[in-house]
């Protein structure tokens, strides 16, 4: 690891690093959030495939005009260039959102646990893959 890589705080090398990334996400600090992404990041959400940090920032900036979202870490594992997280997520739509295969109705909160797998390159997020767990978040605490 180069001194430049080691000094870059926008890398996932620990649970604390992932928490910092999620803190930026929860606070809607998109520029700080996307600093954690590799230039060739790929993320599938709904029917979209987003393939740059800027596309991810623009998607969430728009989505959060319709819905409050909060995510947290319930379980965390990091092995080499793979980070896995059980992530309880809460969505509180204040406007209907019907786009990109996603559907949220104003006034109807939604909660679920996501399994997120991040493929990393030198600590930068290159790939994000998501699956949902149908049980309660308490299963992970």
PDB file of C-alpha atoms in Angstrom:
ATOM      1  CA  UNK A   1       0.000   0.000   0.000  1.00  0.00           C
ATOM      2  CA  UNK A   2       1.426   3.362  -0.994  1.00  0.00           C
ATOM      3  CA  UNK A   3       1.701   6.230   1.525  1.00  0.00           C
ATOM      4  CA  UNK A   4      -0.978   8.054  -0.505  1.00  0.00           C
ATOM      5  CA  UNK A   5      -3.347   5.070  -0.227  1.00  0.00           C
ATOM      6  CA  UNK A   6      -2.654   4.702   3.494  1.00  0.00           C
ATOM      7  CA  UNK A   7      -3.356   8.404   4.118  1.00  0.00           C
ATOM      8  CA  UNK A   8      -6.671   8.524   2.207  1.00  0.00           C
ATOM      9  CA  UNK A   9      -9.458   8.443   4.810  1.00  0.00           C
ATOM     10  CA  UNK A  10     -12.090   7.630   2.157  1.00  0.00           C
ATOM     11  CA  UNK A  11     -11.268   3.910   2.083  1.00  0.00           C
ATOM     12  CA  UNK A  12     -12.869   0.876   3.688  1.00  0.00           C
ATOM     13  CA  UNK A  13     -10.246  -0.800   5.878  1.00  0.00           C
ATOM     14  CA  UNK A  14     -12.313  -1.351   9.029  1.00  0.00           C
ATOM     15  CA  UNK A  15     -15.807  -1.206  10.508  1.00  0.00           C
ATOM     16  CA  UNK A  16     -15.079   2.394  11.579  1.00  0.00           C
ATOM     17  CA  UNK A  17     -14.286   3.304   7.957  1.00  0.00           C
ATOM     18  CA  UNK A  18     -17.548   1.781   6.751  1.00  0.00           C
ATOM     19  CA  UNK A  19     -19.400   3.639   9.515  1.00  0.00           C
ATOM     20  CA  UNK A  20     -17.831   6.918   8.362  1.00  0.00           C
ATOM     21  CA  UNK A  21     -18.989   6.185   4.792  1.00  0.00           C
ATOM     22  CA  UNK A  22     -22.526   5.417   6.015  1.00  0.00           C
ATOM     23  CA  UNK A  23     -22.546   8.526   8.204  1.00  0.00           C
ATOM     24  CA  UNK A  24     -21.947  10.585   5.040  1.00  0.00           C
ATOM     25  CA  UNK A  25     -24.743   8.674   3.290  1.00  0.00           C
ATOM     26  CA  UNK A  26     -27.220   9.174   6.152  1.00  0.00           C
ATOM     27  CA  UNK A  27     -26.369  12.894   6.344  1.00  0.00           C
ATOM     28  CA  UNK A  28     -26.741  13.280   2.557  1.00  0.00           C
ATOM     29  CA  UNK A  29     -23.127  14.424   2.179  1.00  0.00           C
ATOM     30  CA  UNK A  30     -22.959  12.894  -1.288  1.00  0.00           C
ATOM     31  CA  UNK A  31     -19.572  14.331  -2.270  1.00  0.00           C
ATOM     32  CA  UNK A  32     -17.974  12.822   0.822  1.00  0.00           C
ATOM     33  CA  UNK A  33     -19.870   9.553   0.303  1.00  0.00           C
ATOM     34  CA  UNK A  34     -18.716   9.108  -3.286  1.00  0.00           C
ATOM     35  CA  UNK A  35     -15.089   9.754  -2.320  1.00  0.00           C
ATOM     36  CA  UNK A  36     -15.176   6.100  -1.142  1.00  0.00           C
ATOM     37  CA  UNK A  37     -15.901   4.825  -4.666  1.00  0.00           C
ATOM     38  CA  UNK A  38     -13.447   3.689  -7.304  1.00  0.00           C
ATOM     39  CA  UNK A  39     -13.917   5.522 -10.622  1.00  0.00           C
ATOM     40  CA  UNK A  40     -15.319   2.311 -12.180  1.00  0.00           C
ATOM     41  CA  UNK A  41     -17.811   1.551  -9.382  1.00  0.00           C
ATOM     42  CA  UNK A  42     -20.912  -0.429 -10.377  1.00  0.00           C
ATOM     43  CA  UNK A  43     -24.111  -0.557  -8.350  1.00  0.00           C
ATOM     44  CA  UNK A  44     -27.490  -2.005  -9.261  1.00  0.00           C
ATOM     45  CA  UNK A  45     -30.544  -0.465  -7.640  1.00  0.00           C
ATOM     46  CA  UNK A  46     -34.027  -1.267  -8.896  1.00  0.00           C
ATOM     47  CA  UNK A  47     -33.782  -1.556 -12.673  1.00  0.00           C
ATOM     48  CA  UNK A  48     -30.804   0.804 -12.850  1.00  0.00           C
ATOM     49  CA  UNK A  49     -27.145  -0.001 -13.148  1.00  0.00           C
ATOM     50  CA  UNK A  50     -25.106   2.959 -11.970  1.00  0.00           C
ATOM     51  CA  UNK A  51     -21.526   2.975 -13.194  1.00  0.00           C
ATOM     52  CA  UNK A  52     -19.821   6.027 -11.756  1.00  0.00           C
ATOM     53  CA  UNK A  53     -19.586   7.833  -8.438  1.00  0.00           C
ATOM     54  CA  UNK A  54     -21.430  10.808  -9.970  1.00  0.00           C
ATOM     55  CA  UNK A  55     -24.364   8.657 -11.133  1.00  0.00           C
ATOM     56  CA  UNK A  56     -24.730   7.217  -7.630  1.00  0.00           C
ATOM     57  CA  UNK A  57     -24.688  10.694  -6.070  1.00  0.00           C
ATOM     58  CA  UNK A  58     -27.278  11.969  -8.558  1.00  0.00           C
ATOM     59  CA  UNK A  59     -29.550   8.960  -8.012  1.00  0.00           C
ATOM     60  CA  UNK A  60     -29.563   9.396  -4.230  1.00  0.00           C
ATOM     61  CA  UNK A  61     -29.888  13.175  -4.366  1.00  0.00           C
ATOM     62  CA  UNK A  62     -33.062  12.664  -6.422  1.00  0.00           C
ATOM     63  CA  UNK A  63     -34.379   9.713  -4.371  1.00  0.00           C
ATOM     64  CA  UNK A  64     -33.957  11.601  -1.112  1.00  0.00           C
ATOM     65  CA  UNK A  65     -36.251  14.320  -2.473  1.00  0.00           C
ATOM     66  CA  UNK A  66     -39.000  11.708  -1.997  1.00  0.00           C
ATOM     67  CA  UNK A  67     -37.896   9.584   0.912  1.00  0.00           C
ATOM     68  CA  UNK A  68     -35.918   9.819   4.150  1.00  0.00           C
ATOM     69  CA  UNK A  69     -33.562   6.886   4.418  1.00  0.00           C
ATOM     70  CA  UNK A  70     -31.426   5.654   7.285  1.00  0.00           C
ATOM     71  CA  UNK A  71     -29.057   2.709   7.267  1.00  0.00           C
ATOM     72  CA  UNK A  72     -26.925   1.163  10.014  1.00  0.00           C
ATOM     73  CA  UNK A  73     -24.491  -1.678  10.543  1.00  0.00           C
ATOM     74  CA  UNK A  74     -25.819  -4.722  12.380  1.00  0.00           C
ATOM     75  CA  UNK A  75     -23.099  -7.191  11.382  1.00  0.00           C
ATOM     76  CA  UNK A  76     -19.790  -6.568   9.629  1.00  0.00           C
ATOM     77  CA  UNK A  77     -17.067  -8.733   8.110  1.00  0.00           C
ATOM     78  CA  UNK A  78     -13.996  -7.739   6.126  1.00  0.00           C
ATOM     79  CA  UNK A  79     -11.735 -10.269   4.451  1.00  0.00           C
ATOM     80  CA  UNK A  80      -9.221  -9.073   1.891  1.00  0.00           C
ATOM     81  CA  UNK A  81     -11.061  -7.099  -0.769  1.00  0.00           C
ATOM     82  CA  UNK A  82     -14.579  -8.148   0.290  1.00  0.00           C
ATOM     83  CA  UNK A  83     -16.665  -6.339   2.878  1.00  0.00           C
ATOM     84  CA  UNK A  84     -19.991  -7.907   3.911  1.00  0.00           C
ATOM     85  CA  UNK A  85     -22.625  -6.145   6.005  1.00  0.00           C
ATOM     86  CA  UNK A  86     -26.069  -6.918   7.390  1.00  0.00           C
ATOM     87  CA  UNK A  87     -27.639  -3.475   7.129  1.00  0.00           C
ATOM     88  CA  UNK A  88     -31.030  -2.584   8.611  1.00  0.00           C
ATOM     89  CA  UNK A  89     -32.593   0.108   6.449  1.00  0.00           C
ATOM     90  CA  UNK A  90     -35.572   2.362   7.105  1.00  0.00           C
ATOM     91  CA  UNK A  91     -37.358   4.285   4.375  1.00  0.00           C
ATOM     92  CA  UNK A  92     -39.859   7.015   5.236  1.00  0.00           C
ATOM     93  CA  UNK A  93     -41.394   8.240   1.976  1.00  0.00           C
ATOM     94  CA  UNK A  94     -42.966  11.683   2.158  1.00  0.00           C
ATOM     95  CA  UNK A  95     -43.839  11.695  -1.570  1.00  0.00           C
ATOM     96  CA  UNK A  96     -44.747   8.755  -3.788  1.00  0.00           C
ATOM     97  CA  UNK A  97     -41.747   7.350  -5.649  1.00  0.00           C
ATOM     98  CA  UNK A  98     -42.403   5.087  -8.642  1.00  0.00           C
ATOM     99  CA  UNK A  99     -39.233   4.932 -10.717  1.00  0.00           C
ATOM    100  CA  UNK A 100     -36.566   2.488 -11.823  1.00  0.00           C
ATOM    101  CA  UNK A 101     -38.521  -0.512 -10.551  1.00  0.00           C
ATOM    102  CA  UNK A 102     -38.729   0.988  -7.051  1.00  0.00           C
ATOM    103  CA  UNK A 103     -42.038   1.772  -5.395  1.00  0.00           C
ATOM    104  CA  UNK A 104     -42.542   3.745  -2.190  1.00  0.00           C
ATOM    105  CA  UNK A 105     -45.849   5.228  -1.060  1.00  0.00           C
ATOM    106  CA  UNK A 106     -45.940   8.483   0.905  1.00  0.00           C
ATOM    107  CA  UNK A 107     -46.707   7.911   4.571  1.00  0.00           C
ATOM    108  CA  UNK A 108     -45.918   4.170   4.473  1.00  0.00           C
ATOM    109  CA  UNK A 109     -42.544   3.488   6.106  1.00  0.00           C
ATOM    110  CA  UNK A 110     -40.642   0.408   5.003  1.00  0.00           C
ATOM    111  CA  UNK A 111     -37.987  -1.474   6.968  1.00  0.00           C
ATOM    112  CA  UNK A 112     -35.844  -4.411   5.939  1.00  0.00           C
ATOM    113  CA  UNK A 113     -32.358  -5.801   6.366  1.00  0.00           C
ATOM    114  CA  UNK A 114     -30.055  -5.754   3.373  1.00  0.00           C
ATOM    115  CA  UNK A 115     -27.067  -7.986   2.876  1.00  0.00           C
ATOM    116  CA  UNK A 116     -24.500  -5.774   1.175  1.00  0.00           C
ATOM    117  CA  UNK A 117     -21.343  -7.113  -0.411  1.00  0.00           C
ATOM    118  CA  UNK A 118     -18.751  -4.538  -1.355  1.00  0.00           C
ATOM    119  CA  UNK A 119     -15.900  -5.559  -3.666  1.00  0.00           C
ATOM    120  CA  UNK A 120     -12.965  -3.312  -2.851  1.00  0.00           C
ATOM    121  CA  UNK A 121      -9.821  -2.225  -4.705  1.00  0.00           C
ATOM    122  CA  UNK A 122      -7.228  -0.648  -2.404  1.00  0.00           C
ATOM    123  CA  UNK A 123     -10.090   0.092  -0.002  1.00  0.00           C
ATOM    124  CA  UNK A 124     -12.216   1.875  -2.624  1.00  0.00           C
ATOM    125  CA  UNK A 125     -15.657   0.441  -3.397  1.00  0.00           C
ATOM    126  CA  UNK A 126     -15.737  -1.066  -6.906  1.00  0.00           C
ATOM    127  CA  UNK A 127     -18.886  -3.193  -6.797  1.00  0.00           C
ATOM    128  CA  UNK A 128     -21.978  -3.111  -4.609  1.00  0.00           C
ATOM    129  CA  UNK A 129     -24.308  -6.100  -4.525  1.00  0.00           C
ATOM    130  CA  UNK A 130     -27.463  -6.184  -2.411  1.00  0.00           C
ATOM    131  CA  UNK A 131     -29.851  -8.886  -1.229  1.00  0.00           C
ATOM    132  CA  UNK A 132     -32.730  -8.614   1.234  1.00  0.00           C
ATOM    133  CA  UNK A 133     -33.391 -10.595   4.384  1.00  0.00           C
ATOM    134  CA  UNK A 134     -37.095 -11.034   5.210  1.00  0.00           C
ATOM    135  CA  UNK A 135     -36.662 -11.414   8.984  1.00  0.00           C
ATOM    136  CA  UNK A 136     -36.361  -8.746  11.672  1.00  0.00           C
ATOM    137  CA  UNK A 137     -33.235  -6.684  12.238  1.00  0.00           C
ATOM    138  CA  UNK A 138     -33.081  -8.002  15.809  1.00  0.00           C
ATOM    139  CA  UNK A 139     -31.803 -11.266  14.321  1.00  0.00           C
ATOM    140  CA  UNK A 140     -28.447  -9.496  13.879  1.00  0.00           C
ATOM    141  CA  UNK A 141     -28.045  -7.842  17.285  1.00  0.00           C
TER     142      UNK A 141
END
